[in-house]
Coordinates of C-alpha atoms in Angstrom, one line a residue:
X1113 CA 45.6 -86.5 182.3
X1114 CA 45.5 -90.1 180.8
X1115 CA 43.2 -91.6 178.9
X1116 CA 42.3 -95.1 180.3
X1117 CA 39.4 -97.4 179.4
X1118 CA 37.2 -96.4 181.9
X1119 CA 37.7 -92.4 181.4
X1120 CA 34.2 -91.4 181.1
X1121 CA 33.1 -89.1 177.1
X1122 CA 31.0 -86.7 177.3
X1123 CA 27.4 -86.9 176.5
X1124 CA 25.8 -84.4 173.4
X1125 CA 24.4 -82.0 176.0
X1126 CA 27.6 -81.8 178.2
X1127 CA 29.8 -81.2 175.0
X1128 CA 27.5 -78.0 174.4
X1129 CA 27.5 -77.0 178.0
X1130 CA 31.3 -77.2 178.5
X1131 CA 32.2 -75.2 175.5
X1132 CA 30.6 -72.5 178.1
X1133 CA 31.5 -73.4 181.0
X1134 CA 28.3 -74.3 182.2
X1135 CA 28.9 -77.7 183.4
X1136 CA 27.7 -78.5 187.2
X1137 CA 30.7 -79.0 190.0
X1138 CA 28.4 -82.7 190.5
X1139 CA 29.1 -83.6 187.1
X1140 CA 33.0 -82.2 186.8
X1141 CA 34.7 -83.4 190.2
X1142 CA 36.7 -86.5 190.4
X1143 CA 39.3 -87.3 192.9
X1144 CA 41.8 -88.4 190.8
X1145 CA 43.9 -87.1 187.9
X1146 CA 43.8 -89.7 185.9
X1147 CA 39.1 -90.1 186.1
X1148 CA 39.5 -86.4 184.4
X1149 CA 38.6 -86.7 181.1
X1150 CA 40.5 -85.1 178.2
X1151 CA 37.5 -82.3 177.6
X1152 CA 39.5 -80.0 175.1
X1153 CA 40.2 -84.0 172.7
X1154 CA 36.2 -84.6 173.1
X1155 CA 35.6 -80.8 171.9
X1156 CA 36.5 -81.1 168.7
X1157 CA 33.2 -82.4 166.9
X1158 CA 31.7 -79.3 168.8
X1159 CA 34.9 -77.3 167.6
X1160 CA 33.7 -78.4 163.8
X1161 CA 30.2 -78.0 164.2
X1162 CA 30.5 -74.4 165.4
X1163 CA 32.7 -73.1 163.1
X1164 CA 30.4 -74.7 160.6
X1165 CA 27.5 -72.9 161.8
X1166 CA 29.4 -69.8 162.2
X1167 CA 30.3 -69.6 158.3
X1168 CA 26.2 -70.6 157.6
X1169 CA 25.0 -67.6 159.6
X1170 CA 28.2 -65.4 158.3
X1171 CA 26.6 -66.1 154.7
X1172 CA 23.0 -65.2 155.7
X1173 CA 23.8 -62.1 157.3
X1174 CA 26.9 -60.9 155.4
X1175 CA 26.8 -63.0 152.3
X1176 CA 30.6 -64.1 152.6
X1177 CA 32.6 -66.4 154.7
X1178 CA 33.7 -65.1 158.6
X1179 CA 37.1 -65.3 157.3
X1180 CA 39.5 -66.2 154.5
X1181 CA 41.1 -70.2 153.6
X1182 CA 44.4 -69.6 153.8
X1183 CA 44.5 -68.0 157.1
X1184 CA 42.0 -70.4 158.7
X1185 CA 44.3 -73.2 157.2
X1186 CA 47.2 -71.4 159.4
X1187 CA 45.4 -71.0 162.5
X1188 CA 44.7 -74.3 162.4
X1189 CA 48.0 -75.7 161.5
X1190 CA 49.5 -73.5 164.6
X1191 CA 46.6 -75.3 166.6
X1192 CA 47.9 -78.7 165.4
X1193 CA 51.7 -77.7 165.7
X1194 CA 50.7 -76.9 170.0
X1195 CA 49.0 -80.0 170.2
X1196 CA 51.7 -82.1 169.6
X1197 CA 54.1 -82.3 172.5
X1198 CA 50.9 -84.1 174.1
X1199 CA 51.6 -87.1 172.2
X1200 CA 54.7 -87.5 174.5
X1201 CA 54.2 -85.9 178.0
X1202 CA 51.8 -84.4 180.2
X1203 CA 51.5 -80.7 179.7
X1204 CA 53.9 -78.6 182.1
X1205 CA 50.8 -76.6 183.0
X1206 CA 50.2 -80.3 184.9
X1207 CA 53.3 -81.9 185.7
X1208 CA 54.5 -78.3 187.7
X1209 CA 51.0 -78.1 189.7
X1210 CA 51.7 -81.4 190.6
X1211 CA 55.1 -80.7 191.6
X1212 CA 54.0 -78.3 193.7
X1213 CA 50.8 -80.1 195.0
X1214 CA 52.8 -83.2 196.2
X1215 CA 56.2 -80.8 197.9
X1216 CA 54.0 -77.9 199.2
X1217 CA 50.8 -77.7 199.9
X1218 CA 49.5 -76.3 202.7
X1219 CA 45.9 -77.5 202.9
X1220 CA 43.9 -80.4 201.3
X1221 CA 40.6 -78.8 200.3
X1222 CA 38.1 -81.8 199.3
X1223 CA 37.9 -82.2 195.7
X1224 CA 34.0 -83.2 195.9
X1225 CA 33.1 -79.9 197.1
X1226 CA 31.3 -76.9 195.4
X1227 CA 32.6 -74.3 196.9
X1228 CA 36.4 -76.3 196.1
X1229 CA 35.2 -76.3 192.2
X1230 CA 34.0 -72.8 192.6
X1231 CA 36.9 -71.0 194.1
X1232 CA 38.8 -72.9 191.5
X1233 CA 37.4 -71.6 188.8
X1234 CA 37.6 -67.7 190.3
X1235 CA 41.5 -68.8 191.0
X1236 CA 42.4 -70.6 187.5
X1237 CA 40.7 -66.8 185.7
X1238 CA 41.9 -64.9 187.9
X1239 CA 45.7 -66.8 186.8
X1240 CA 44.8 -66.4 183.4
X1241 CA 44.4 -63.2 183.4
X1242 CA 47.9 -62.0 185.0
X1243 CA 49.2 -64.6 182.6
X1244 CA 48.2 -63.0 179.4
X1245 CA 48.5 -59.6 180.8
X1246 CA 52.5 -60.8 181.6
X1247 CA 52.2 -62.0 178.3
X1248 CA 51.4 -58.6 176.8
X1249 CA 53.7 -56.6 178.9
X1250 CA 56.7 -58.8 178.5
X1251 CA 58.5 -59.3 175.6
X1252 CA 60.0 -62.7 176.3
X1253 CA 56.5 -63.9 176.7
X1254 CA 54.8 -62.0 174.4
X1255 CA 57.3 -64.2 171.5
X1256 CA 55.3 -66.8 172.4
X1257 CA 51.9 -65.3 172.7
X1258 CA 52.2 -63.2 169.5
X1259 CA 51.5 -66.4 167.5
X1260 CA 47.3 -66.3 168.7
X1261 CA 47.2 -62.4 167.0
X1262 CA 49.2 -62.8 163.9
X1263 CA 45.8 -63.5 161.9
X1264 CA 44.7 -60.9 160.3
X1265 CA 40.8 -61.9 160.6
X1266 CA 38.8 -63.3 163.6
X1267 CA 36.6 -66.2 163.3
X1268 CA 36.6 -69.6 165.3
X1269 CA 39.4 -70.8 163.9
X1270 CA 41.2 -67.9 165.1
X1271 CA 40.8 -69.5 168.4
X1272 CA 43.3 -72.5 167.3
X1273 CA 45.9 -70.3 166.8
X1274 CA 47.8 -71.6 169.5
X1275 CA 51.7 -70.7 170.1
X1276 CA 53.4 -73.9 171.0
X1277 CA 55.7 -71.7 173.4
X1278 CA 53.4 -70.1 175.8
X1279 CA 52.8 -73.4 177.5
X1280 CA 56.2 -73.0 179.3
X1281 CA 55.5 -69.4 181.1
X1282 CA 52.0 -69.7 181.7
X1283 CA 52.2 -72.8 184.4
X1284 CA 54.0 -69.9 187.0
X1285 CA 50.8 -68.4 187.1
X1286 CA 48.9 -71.1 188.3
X1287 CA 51.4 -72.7 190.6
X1288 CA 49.9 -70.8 193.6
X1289 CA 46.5 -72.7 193.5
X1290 CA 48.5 -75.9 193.9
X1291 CA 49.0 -74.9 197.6
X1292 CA 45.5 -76.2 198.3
X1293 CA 43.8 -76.9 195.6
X1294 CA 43.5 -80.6 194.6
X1295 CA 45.0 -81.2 190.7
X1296 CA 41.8 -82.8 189.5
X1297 CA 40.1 -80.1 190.1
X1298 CA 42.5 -77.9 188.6
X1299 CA 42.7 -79.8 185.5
X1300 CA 39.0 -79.5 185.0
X1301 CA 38.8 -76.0 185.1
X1302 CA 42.6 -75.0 182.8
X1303 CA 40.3 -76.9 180.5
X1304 CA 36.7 -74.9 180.8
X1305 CA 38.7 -71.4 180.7
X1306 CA 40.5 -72.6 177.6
X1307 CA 37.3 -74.0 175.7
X1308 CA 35.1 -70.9 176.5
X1309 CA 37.4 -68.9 175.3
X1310 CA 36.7 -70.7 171.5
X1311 CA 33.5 -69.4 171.0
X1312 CA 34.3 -65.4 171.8
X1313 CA 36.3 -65.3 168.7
X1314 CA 33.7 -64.6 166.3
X1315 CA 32.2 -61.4 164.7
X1316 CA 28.6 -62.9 163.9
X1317 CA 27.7 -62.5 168.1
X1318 CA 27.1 -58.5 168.9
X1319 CA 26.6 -57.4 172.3
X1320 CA 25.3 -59.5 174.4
X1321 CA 23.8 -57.1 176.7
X1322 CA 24.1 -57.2 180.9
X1323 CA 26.4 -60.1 180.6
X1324 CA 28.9 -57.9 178.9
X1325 CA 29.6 -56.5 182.6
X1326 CA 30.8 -59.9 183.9
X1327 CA 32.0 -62.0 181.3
X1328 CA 34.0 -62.3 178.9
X1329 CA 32.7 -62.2 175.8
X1330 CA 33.2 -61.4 171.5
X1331 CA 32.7 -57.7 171.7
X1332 CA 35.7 -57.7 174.3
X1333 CA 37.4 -59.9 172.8
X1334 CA 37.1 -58.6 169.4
X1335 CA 38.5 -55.1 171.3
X1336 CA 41.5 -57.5 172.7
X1337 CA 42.6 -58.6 169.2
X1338 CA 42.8 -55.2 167.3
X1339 CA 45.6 -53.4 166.5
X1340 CA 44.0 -49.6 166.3
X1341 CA 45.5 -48.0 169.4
X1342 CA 42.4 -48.5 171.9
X1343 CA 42.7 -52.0 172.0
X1344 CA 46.4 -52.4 172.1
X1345 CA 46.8 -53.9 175.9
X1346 CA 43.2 -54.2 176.7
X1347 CA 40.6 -57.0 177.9
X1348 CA 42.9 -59.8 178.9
X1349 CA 40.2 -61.9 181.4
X1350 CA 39.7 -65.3 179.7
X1351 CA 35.9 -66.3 180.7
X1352 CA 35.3 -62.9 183.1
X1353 CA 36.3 -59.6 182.7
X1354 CA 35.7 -58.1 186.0
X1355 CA 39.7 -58.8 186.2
X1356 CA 40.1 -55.6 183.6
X1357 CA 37.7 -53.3 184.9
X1358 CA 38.9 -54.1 188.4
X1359 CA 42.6 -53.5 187.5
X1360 CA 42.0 -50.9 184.6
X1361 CA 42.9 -52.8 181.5
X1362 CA 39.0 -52.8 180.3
X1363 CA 38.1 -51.2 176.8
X1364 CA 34.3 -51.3 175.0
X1365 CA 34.3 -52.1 171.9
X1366 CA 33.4 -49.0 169.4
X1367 CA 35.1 -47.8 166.3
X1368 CA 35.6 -50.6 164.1
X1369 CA 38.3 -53.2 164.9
X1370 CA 41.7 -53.7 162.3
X1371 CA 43.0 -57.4 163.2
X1372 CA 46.1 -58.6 163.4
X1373 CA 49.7 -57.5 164.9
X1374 CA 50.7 -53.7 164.4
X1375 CA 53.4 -55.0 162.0
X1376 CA 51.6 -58.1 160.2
X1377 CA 54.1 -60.8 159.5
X1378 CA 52.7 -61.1 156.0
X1379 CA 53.3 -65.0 155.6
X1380 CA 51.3 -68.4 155.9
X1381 CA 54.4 -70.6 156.9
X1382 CA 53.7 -71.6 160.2
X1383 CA 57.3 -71.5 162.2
X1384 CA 57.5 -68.2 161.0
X1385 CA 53.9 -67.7 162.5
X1386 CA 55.6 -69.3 165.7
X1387 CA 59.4 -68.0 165.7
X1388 CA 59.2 -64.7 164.1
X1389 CA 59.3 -62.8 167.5
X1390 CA 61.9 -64.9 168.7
X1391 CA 64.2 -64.0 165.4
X1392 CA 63.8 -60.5 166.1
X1393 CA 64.2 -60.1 169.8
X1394 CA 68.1 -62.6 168.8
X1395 CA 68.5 -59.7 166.3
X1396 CA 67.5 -56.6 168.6
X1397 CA 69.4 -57.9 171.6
X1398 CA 73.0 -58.6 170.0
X1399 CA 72.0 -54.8 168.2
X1400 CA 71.2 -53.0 171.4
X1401 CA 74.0 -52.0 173.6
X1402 CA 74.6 -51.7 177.4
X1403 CA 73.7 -54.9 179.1
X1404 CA 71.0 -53.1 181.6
X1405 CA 69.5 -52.4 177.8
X1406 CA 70.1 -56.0 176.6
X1407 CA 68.4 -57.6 179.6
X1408 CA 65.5 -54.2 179.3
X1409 CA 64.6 -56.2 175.3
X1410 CA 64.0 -59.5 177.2
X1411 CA 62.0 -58.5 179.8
X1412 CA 60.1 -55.0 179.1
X1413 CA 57.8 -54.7 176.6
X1414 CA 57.2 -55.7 173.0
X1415 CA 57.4 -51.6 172.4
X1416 CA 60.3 -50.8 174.5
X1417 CA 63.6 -49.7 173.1
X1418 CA 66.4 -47.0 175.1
X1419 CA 65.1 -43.8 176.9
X1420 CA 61.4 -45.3 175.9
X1421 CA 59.0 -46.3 179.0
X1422 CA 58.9 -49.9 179.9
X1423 CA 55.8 -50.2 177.4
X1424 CA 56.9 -48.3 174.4
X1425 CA 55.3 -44.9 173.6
X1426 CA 51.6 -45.9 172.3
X1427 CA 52.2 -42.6 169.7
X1428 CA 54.6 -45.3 167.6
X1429 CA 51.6 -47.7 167.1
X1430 CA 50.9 -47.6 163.3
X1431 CA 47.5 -45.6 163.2
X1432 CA 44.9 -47.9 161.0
X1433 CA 43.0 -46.3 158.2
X1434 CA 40.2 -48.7 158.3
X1435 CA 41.0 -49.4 154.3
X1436 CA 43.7 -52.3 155.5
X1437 CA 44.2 -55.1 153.0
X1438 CA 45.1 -58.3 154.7
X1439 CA 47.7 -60.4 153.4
X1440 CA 46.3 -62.9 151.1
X1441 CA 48.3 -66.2 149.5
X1442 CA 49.3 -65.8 145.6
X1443 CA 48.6 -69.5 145.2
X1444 CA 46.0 -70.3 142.1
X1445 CA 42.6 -71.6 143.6
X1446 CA 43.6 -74.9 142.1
X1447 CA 46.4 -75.1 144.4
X1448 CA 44.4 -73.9 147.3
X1449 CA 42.2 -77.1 146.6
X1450 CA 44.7 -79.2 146.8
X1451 CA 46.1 -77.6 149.7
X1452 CA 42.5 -78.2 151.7
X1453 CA 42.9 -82.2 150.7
X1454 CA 46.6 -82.8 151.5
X1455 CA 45.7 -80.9 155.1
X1456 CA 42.2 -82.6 155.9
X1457 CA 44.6 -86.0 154.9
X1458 CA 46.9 -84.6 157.6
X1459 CA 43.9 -83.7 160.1
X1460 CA 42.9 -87.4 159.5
X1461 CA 45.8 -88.8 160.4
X1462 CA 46.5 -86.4 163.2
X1463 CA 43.1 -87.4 164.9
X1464 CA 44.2 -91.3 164.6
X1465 CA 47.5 -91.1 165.7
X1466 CA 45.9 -89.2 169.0
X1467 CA 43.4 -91.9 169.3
X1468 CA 46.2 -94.8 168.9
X1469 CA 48.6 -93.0 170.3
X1470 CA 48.7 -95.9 173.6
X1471 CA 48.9 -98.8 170.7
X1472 CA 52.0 -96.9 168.9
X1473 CA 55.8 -97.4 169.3
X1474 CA 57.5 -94.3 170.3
X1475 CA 59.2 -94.7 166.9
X1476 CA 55.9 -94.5 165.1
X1477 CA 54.5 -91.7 167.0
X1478 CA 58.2 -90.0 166.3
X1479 CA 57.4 -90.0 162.8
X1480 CA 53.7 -89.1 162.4
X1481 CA 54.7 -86.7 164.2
X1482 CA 57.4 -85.5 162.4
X1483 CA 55.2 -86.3 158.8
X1484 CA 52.6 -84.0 159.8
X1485 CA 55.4 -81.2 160.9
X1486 CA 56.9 -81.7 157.0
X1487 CA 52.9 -81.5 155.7
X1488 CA 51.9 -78.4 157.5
X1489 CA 55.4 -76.3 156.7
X1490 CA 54.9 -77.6 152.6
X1491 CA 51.3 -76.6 152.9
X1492 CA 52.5 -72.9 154.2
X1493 CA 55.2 -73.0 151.7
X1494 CA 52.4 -74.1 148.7
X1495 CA 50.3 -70.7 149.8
X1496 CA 53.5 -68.2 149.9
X1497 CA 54.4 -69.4 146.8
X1498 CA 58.2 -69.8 148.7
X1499 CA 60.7 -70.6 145.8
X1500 CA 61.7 -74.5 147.3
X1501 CA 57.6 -75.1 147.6
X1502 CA 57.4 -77.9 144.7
X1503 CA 60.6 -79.1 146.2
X1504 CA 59.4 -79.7 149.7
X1505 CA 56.2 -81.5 148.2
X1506 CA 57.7 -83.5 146.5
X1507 CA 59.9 -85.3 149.1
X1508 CA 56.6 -84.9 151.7
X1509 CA 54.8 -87.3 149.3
X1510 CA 57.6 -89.5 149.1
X1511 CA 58.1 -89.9 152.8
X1512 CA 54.2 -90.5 153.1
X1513 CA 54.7 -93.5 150.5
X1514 CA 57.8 -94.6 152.6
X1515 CA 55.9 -94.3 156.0
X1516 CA 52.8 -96.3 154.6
X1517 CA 55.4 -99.2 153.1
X1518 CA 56.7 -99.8 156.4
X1519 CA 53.6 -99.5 158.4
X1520 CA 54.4 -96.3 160.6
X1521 CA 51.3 -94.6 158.5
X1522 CA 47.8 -96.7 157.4
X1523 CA 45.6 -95.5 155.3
X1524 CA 41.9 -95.0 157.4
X1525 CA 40.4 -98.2 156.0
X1526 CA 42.8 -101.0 154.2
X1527 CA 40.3 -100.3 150.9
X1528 CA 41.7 -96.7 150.5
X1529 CA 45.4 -97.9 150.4
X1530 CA 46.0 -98.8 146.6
X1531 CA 43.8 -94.9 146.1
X1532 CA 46.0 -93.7 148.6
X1533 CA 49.8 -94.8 146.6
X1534 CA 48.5 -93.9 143.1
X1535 CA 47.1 -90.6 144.2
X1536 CA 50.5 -89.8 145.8
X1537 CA 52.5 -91.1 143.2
X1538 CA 51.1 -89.2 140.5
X1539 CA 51.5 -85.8 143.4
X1540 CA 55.3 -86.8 143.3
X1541 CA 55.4 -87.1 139.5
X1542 CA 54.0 -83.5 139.5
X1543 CA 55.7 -81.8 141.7
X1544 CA 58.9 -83.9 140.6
X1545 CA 58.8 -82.0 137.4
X1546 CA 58.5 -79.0 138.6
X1547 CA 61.0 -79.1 140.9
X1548 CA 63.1 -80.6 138.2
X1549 CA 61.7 -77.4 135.8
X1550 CA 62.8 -74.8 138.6
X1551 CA 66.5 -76.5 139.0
X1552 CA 66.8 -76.4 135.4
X1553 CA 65.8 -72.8 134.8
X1554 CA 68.0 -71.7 138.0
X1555 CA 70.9 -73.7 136.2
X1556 CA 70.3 -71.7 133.5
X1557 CA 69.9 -68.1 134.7

């Protein structure tokens, strides 16, 4: 999708409707690629305001927050981190469909129909479901996917936890559809199933009564992201679930829900969030012998290992206690502060490089891009408290001064930019010491 003049925004009421996916096939069909708009950009005040509202009617009913800051600061930042590539190139998810569309197609069905807009919506669930279910069973894939279950709690921002790999498996699943049904339409609806899928990941929604037969929703989805044995493999569908009861992956929610992987990664850095997976599968491969056995750890299950079946044995799941402590940054609160301003800074300059991102040189957009890469992987190393943390800061401020002198960064409004070079100066003169302090005392030792 592009983004020219004329793209239509979305109105208040739409935003609210799309986010589940009750938008009417009238209101959502356009011939062309390029008249789609860019639905999941335009979500994000509605992203904001319902995570807000979420933590206002956690505190009334619980009295605490959904979730914690430094793992909402990490889903986020993996959200961020998958977003990226888009300031480059059309998604693969798009460019392969319309590959496919324009070499093989076998029919043309009108892109201004329903029953078109209908039957793609059945077709782009239906692909999302034996996309994540491939992405559960296969271990390849599940490197990727592992990224959106590393957090140990389940709130909206949960849903931003975004793998910046899975992009590049999950287009084979949708390739099919391209045999007849237009791109547009397509691109609408890879959009829908993503955004409804944002508001499911929240525990202040309980059951939501007969629609828990045919759609997805948080009770199943809580199910989907536990780690106690009964979830593990269950409730892939993405906006329905008739998909798992039909082919026997379905699990009800009952006993109360641990979060997180079966082996939590214990860390806020988000390439190790990301790459972890990929680290061990390099290190179990090259350790596993026979090649039948090498090729078995790229494409059986996460679980698998020699003599086992292609999904592990579900006995070697750690059994949960219900008494688990999730992993929780060592940082001072101070530092957590400061962490929140560098990264809404970063958010803010993240949202205007995607709204200028037509005006900028590829050499600009090259190094905001790369900027906000070096401020999310300090901010990670700020809340594990990694030893090179001060370090890392203190050339991230630097390059931020360096960027703004030569015009590749601005501050929001020309009035903040004198604030902006004296608050990062005194940051570098900061964390200059104690990175200066550290060296010294290593020297030392």
């Amino acid at each position: 999708m592009k983004n020219p003049e004329g793209q239509q925004d979305v109105s208040v009421s739409q935003g609210i409707r799309m986010m589940f996916y009750v938008m009417k096939p009238n209101e959502t069909s356009f011939q062309t690629l390029e008249e789609v708009p860019d639905y999941v950009k335009q979500a994000t005040p509605f992203f904001i305001s319902l995570m807000l509202l979420e933590l206002v009617v956690s505190w009334i009913h619980k009295g605490k927050p959904p979730g914690r800051l430094d793992d909402a600061l990490t889903s986020i930042s993996a959200g961020v981190l998958s977003q990226l590539p888009r300031l480059f190139s059309r998604s693969i998810e798009l460019t392969s469909y319309i590959y496919v569309w324009e070499n093989y197609r076998l029919i043309n069905l009108p892109w201004d129909s329903p029953w078109t807009w209908y039957l793609t919506f059945l077709g782009v669930d239906f692909g999302y479901y034996w996309f994540h279910r491939m992405a559960h069973e296969v271990n390849i894939m599940w490197a990727g996917h592992q990224t959106h279950h590393s957090s140990e709690d389940y709130n909206l921002s949960t849903a931003l936890r975004q793998s910046v790999l899975q992009i590049y498996t999950s287009w084979i699943f949708y390739s099919p559809l391209a045999l007849f049904i237009p791109p547009s339409v397509y691109a609408v609806h890879l959009q829908f199933n993503l955004l409804y899928q944002f508001w499911i990941h929240t525990e202040v929604v309980d059951n939501l009564g007969p629609l828990e037969l045919i759609l997805n929703t948080p009770s199943h989805h809580r199910v989907h992201h536990g780690r106690n044995r009964y979830c593990i493999d269950k409730n892939y569908g993405g906006t329905l679930i008739i998909w798992d009861r039909i082919f026997g992956t379905f699990e009800a929610e009952n006993e109360k829900v641990i979060y997180g992987l079966t082996h939590p990664i214990n860390t806020f850095e988000p390439f190790k969030v990301q790459l972890h997976h990929l680290v061990y599968m390099w290190t179990t491969f090259w350790a596993t012998p026979g090649s039948f056995n090498k090729f078995s750890v790229i494409f059986k299950g996460p679980g698998w290992g020699p003599g086992k079946p292609r999904l592990g044995l579900s006995e070697e799941i750690p059994e949960v206690t219900g008494k688990e402590v999730p992993y929780s940054s060592p940082a001072s609160q101070l530092l957590r502060i400061y962490s929140v301003v560098q990264f809404a800074l970063m958010l803010a300059f993240y949202e205007d490089t995607f709204s200028d991102k037509s005006a900028l040189s590829q050499v600009t957009l090259f190094l905001r891009v790369c900027f906000i890469i070096l401020t999310l992987t300090s901010i990670g190393f700020l809340l594990d408290q990694r030893p090179m943390a001060a370090v890392l800061e203190t050339v991230r401020c630097l390059v931020f001064l360096m960027l703004c002198r030569f015009g590749h960064l601005k501050p929001l409004t020309s009035s903040l930019s004198l604030a902006f070079e004296i608050f990062f100066s005194i940051c570098i003169a900061f964390w200059g010491v104690r990175s200066m302090k550290q060296l010294a005392s290593g020297l030392w030792k």
